[in-house]
Coordinates of C-alpha atoms in Angstrom, one line a residue:
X65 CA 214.0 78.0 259.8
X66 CA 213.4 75.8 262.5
X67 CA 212.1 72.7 260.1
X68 CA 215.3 72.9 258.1
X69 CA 217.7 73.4 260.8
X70 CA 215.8 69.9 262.1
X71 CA 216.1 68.7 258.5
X72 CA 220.0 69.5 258.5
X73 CA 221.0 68.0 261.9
X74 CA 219.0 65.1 260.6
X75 CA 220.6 64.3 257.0
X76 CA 224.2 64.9 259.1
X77 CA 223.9 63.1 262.1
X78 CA 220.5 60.7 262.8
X79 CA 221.8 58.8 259.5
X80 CA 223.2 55.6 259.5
X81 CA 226.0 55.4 257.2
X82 CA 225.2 51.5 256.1
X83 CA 221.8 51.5 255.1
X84 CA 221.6 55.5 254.4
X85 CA 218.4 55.6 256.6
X86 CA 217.7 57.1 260.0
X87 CA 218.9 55.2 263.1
X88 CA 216.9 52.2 264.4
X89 CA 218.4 51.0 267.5
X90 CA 221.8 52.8 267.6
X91 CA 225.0 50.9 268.7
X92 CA 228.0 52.3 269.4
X93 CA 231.4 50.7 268.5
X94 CA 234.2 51.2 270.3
X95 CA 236.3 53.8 268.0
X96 CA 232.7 55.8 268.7
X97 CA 230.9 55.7 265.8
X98 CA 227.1 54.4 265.3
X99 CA 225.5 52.3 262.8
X100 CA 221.9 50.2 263.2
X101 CA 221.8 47.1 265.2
X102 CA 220.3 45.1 262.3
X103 CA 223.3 46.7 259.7
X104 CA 225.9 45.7 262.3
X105 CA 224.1 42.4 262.7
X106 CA 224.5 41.5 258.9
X107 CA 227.8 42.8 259.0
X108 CA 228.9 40.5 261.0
X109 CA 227.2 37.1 260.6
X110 CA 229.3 34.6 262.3
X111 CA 232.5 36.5 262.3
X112 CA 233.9 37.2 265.6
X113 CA 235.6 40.5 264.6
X114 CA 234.8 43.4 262.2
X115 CA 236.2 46.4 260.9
X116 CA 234.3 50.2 261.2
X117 CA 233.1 50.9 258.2
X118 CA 233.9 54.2 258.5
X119 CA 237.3 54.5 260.2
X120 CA 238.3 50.2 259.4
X121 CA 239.0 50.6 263.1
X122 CA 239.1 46.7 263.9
X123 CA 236.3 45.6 266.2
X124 CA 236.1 42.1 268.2
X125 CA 232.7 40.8 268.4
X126 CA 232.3 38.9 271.9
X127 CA 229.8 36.1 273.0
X128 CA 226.8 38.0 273.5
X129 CA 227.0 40.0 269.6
X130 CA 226.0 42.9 268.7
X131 CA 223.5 43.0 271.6
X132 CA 226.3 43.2 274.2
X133 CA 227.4 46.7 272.3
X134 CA 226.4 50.1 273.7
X135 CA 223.3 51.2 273.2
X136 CA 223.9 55.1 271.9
X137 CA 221.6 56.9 273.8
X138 CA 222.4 60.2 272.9
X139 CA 221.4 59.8 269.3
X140 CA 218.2 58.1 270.5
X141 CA 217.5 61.7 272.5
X142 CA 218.7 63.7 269.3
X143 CA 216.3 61.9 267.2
X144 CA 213.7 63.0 269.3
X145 CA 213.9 66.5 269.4
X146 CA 214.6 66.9 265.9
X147 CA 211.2 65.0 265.5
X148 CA 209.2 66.7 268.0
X149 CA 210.6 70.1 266.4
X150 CA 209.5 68.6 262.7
X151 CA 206.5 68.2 263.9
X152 CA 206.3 71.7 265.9
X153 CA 207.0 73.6 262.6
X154 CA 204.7 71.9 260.4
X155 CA 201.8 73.0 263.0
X156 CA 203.3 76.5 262.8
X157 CA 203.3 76.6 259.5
X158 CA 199.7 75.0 258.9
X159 CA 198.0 78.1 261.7
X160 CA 199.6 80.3 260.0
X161 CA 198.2 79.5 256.2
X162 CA 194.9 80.5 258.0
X163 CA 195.6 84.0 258.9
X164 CA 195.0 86.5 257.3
X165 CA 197.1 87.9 254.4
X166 CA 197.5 90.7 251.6
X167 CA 196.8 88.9 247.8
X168 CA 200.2 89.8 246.2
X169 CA 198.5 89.9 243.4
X170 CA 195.0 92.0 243.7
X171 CA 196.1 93.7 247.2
X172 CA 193.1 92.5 248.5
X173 CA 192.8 91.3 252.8
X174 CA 191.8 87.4 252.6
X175 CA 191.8 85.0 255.5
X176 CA 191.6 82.4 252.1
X177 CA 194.8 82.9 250.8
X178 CA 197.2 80.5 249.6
X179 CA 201.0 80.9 249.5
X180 CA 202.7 80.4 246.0
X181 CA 206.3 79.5 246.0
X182 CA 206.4 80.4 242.0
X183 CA 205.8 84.3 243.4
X184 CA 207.2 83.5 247.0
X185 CA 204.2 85.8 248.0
X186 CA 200.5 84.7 249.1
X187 CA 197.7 85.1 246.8
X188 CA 193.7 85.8 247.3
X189 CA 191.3 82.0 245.7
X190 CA 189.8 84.4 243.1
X191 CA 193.7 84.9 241.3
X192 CA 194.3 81.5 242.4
X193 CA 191.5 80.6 240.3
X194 CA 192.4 82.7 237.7
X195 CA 195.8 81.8 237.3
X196 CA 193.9 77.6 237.2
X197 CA 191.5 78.7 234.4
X198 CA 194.7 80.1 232.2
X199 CA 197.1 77.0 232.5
X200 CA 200.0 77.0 230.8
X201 CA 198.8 80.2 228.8
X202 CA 200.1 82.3 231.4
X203 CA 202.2 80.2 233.3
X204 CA 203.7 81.7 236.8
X205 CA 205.8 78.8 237.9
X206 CA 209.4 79.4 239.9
X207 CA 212.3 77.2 238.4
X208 CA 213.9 75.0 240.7
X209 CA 217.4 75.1 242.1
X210 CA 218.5 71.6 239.6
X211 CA 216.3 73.6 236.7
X212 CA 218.2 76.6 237.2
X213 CA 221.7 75.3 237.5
X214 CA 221.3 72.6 234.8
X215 CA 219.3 75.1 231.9
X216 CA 216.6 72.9 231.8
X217 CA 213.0 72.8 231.9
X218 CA 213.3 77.0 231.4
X219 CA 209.7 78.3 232.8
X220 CA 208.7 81.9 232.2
X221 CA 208.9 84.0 235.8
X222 CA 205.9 85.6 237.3
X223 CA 204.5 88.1 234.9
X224 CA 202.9 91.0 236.6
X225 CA 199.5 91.8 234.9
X226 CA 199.0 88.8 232.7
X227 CA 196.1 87.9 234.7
X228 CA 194.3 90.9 233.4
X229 CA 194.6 89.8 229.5
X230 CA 191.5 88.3 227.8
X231 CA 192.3 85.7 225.0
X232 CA 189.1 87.2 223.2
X233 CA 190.6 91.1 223.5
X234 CA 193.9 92.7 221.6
X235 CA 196.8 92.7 223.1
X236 CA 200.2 94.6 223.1
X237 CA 203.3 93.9 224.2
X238 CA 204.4 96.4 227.6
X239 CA 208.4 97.5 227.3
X240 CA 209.2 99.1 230.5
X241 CA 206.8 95.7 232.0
X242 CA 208.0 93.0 229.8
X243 CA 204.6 92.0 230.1
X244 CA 201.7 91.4 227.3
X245 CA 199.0 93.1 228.4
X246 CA 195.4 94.0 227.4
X247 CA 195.2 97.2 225.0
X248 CA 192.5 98.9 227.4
X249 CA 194.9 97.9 230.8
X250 CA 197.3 100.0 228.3
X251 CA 195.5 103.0 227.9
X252 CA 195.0 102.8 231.8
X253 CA 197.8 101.9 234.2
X254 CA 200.5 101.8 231.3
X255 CA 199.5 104.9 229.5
X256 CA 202.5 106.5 230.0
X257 CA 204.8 103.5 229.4
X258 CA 206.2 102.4 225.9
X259 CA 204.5 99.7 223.8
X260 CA 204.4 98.0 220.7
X261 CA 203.4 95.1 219.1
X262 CA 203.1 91.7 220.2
X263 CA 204.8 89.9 217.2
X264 CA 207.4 93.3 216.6
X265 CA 208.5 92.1 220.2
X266 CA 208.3 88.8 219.7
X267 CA 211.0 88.8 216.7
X268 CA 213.0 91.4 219.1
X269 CA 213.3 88.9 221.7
X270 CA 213.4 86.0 219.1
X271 CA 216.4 87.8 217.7
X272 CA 218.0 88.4 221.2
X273 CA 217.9 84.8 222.1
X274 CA 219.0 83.5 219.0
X275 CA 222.2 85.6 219.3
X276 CA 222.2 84.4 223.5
X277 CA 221.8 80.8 222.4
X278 CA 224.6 81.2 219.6
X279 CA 227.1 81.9 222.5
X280 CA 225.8 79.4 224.8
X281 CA 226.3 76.9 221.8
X282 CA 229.6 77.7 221.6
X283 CA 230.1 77.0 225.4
X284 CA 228.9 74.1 225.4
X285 CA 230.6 72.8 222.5
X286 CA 233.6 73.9 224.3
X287 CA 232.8 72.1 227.2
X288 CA 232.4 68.9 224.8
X289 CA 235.4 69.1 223.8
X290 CA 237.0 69.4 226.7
X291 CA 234.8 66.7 228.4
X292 CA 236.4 64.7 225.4
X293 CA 240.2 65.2 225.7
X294 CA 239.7 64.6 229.7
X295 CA 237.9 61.0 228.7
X296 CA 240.5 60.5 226.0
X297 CA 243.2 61.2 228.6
X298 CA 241.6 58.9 231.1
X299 CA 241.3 56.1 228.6
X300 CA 245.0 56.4 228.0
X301 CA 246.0 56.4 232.1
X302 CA 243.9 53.6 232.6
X303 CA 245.5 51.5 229.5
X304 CA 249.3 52.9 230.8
X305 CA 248.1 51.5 234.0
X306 CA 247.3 47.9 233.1
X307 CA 250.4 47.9 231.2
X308 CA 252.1 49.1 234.3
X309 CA 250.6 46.3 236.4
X310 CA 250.8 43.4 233.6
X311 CA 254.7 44.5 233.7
X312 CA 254.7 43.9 237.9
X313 CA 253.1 40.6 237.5
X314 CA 255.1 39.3 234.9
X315 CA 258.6 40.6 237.2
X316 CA 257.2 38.9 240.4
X317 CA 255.9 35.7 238.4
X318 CA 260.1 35.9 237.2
X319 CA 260.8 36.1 241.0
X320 CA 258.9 34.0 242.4
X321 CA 260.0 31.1 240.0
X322 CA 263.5 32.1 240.5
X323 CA 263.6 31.9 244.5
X324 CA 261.2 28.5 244.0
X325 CA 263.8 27.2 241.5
X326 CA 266.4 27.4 244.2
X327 CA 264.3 26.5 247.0
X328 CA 263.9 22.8 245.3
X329 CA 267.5 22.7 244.6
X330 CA 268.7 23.1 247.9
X331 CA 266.4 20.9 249.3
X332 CA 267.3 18.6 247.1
X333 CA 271.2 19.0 248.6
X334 CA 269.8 18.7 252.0
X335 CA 268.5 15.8 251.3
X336 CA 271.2 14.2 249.9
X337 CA 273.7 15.4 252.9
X338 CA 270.6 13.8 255.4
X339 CA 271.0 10.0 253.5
X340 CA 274.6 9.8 253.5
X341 CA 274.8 10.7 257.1
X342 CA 271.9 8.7 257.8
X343 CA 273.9 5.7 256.3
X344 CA 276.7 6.3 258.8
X345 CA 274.8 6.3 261.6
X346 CA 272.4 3.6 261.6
X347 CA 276.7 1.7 260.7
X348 CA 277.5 3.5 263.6
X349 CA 274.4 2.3 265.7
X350 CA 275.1 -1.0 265.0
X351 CA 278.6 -1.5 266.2
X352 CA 277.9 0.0 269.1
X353 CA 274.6 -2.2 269.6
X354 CA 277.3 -5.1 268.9
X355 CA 280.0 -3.9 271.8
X356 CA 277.4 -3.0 273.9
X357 CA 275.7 -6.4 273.8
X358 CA 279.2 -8.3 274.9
X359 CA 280.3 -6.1 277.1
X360 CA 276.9 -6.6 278.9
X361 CA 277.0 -10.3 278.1
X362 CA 279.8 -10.9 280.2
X363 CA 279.1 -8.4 282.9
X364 CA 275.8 -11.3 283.5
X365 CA 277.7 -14.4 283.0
X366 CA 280.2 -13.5 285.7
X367 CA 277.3 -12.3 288.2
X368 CA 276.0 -15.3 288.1
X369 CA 278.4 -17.4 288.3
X370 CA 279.5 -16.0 291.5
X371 CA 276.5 -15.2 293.2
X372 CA 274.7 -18.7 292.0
X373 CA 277.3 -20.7 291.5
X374 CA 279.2 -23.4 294.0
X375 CA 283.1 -22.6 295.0
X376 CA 284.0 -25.4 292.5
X377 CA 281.9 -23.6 289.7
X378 CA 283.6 -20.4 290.5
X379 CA 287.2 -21.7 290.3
X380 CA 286.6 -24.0 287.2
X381 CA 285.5 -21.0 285.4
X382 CA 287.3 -18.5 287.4
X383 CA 290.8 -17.7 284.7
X384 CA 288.2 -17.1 281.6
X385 CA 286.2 -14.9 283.9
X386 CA 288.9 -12.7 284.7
X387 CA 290.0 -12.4 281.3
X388 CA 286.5 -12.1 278.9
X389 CA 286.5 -8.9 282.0
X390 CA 289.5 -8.0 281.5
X391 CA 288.8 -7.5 277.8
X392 CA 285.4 -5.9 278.2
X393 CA 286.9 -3.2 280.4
X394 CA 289.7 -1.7 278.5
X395 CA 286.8 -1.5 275.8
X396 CA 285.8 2.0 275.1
X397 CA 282.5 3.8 273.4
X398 CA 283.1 4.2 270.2
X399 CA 283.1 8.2 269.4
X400 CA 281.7 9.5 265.8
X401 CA 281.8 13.2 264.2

């Protein structure tokens, strides 16, 4: 109980969901779940952010990496116990395939028994051996859980006295046992039981799983069937699908040319607009360079003159002054829309 309660908290929780194995140096990510250090390592590479891979919680990855993560100490401490207890059961269970234990075959006290999971029951070495010497005679081997739900592999279960029957010695066939059993073990222990013979209950049975097997046939072809009208019906969603999507593509590659169609056309009317008005105002650029240049012009020429120049200078030139100035200030900037 203990082992597979271990087993259990170990297949849900000391697993790391990347690399399906148990935990070697657990990190913890900040939306609190836990992967390896070497899975979250190649996860990341160079990137500088990831996302969970189990909740796509976005993660940033600072300068020190993975390494800088928290280290998840509890699942450390969980792994641990669960192996400590592993390892407590197994030494429980190996003291105790020395005591000593009723043959569930024979009834006889044995400290060498072995324990058979094909009768769920101990048995004594000398029906151990027996059961050896007959093989697959007399087979006493326990289906498995797949074997069982599946219907395959079908083993016979444990037969009771089979272990008494000689191959050398005639045999019937025990009703109330469904068991073959040696004709003196008959006469003995099943005296007052039914019998008959071997090959009369072999065609009974025969018969009886012939008409079992008919029905089960018919199951199963059912469930053919069926399994082929579901694949039929998935092959025909999957082909409406693609048809469905082509469809999308085809509208949005529409669209898309449509809204790019008009997006070069009005560039192309922008751009016309921008040279005309760029025309106008390198024209307008250049008268006002023009004005600008004789209005300045003359502002020199008569700062000069009468800073620099003598009284005489300043008189001789003194009417043409007053009027180039005159001109220059009733001059305005040009204004342009």
């Amino acid at each position: 109980m203990a082992e597979k309660l271990a087993h259990d908290i170990s297949r849900e929780f000391l697993v790391c969901q990347i690399c399906l194995d148990d935990y070697r140096q657990p990190k913890i990510l900040p939306c609190l779940h836990t992967f390896c250090r070497r899975c979250l390592e190649r996860m990341v590479g160079k990137k500088t952010r990831i996302f969970c891979p189990t909740c796509r919680q976005e993660v940033s990855i600072y300068e020190n990496g993975i390494a800088g993560l928290k280290d998840n100490f509890f699942i450390g401490k969980l792994h641990d116990v669960v192996r400590n207890a592993t390892h407590q059961a197994s030494s429980e269970r190996h003291s105790t395939s020395r005591a000593v234990h009723v043959c569930g075959s024979c009834g006889a006290m044995s400290t060498t028994t072995r324990y058979r999971d094909d009768w769920d029951d101990f048995l004594c070495q000398k029906c151990v051996d027996c059961d050896r010497r007959k093989g697959a005679s007399s087979p006493r081997r326990k289906m498995s859980t797949e074997n069982r739900m599946e219907g395959t592999h079908l083993e016979p279960e444990r037969i009771s006295h089979s272990e008494h029957v000689d191959p050398d010695v005639d045999v019937v066939y025990c009703k109330s046992c469904h068991d073959v059993v040696c004709r003196k073990i008959s006469l003995s222990k099943h005296r007052a039981r039914l019998h008959s013979h071997v090959w009369e209950a072999a065609e009974r049975e025969t018969s009886e799983i012939r008409a079992l097997l008919a029905e089960t046939e018919k199951v199963a072809a059912a469930h053919e069937k069926k399994l082929q009208e579901l694949n039929t019906r998935r092959e025909v969603w999957q082909q409406q699908c693609e048809e469905n999507i082509a469809k999308i593509e085809e509208q949005a590659r529409r669209a898309i040319q449509t809204i790019q169609t008009e997006r070069d056309e009005r560039i192309k009317q922008l751009k016309r607009v921008e040279t005309t008005k760029n025309r106008q105002l390198l024209e307008n650029i250049a008268a006002v360079t023009v004005s600008a240049a004789r209005v300045r012009g003359s502002c020199t020429y008569a700062r000069e003159t009468i800073e620099k120049g003598t009284p005489e200078e300043v008189l001789a030139v003194a009417q043409e002054l007053k009027e180039r100035l005159r001109q220059c200030s009733k001059l305005r900037a040009p204004s342009f829309s």
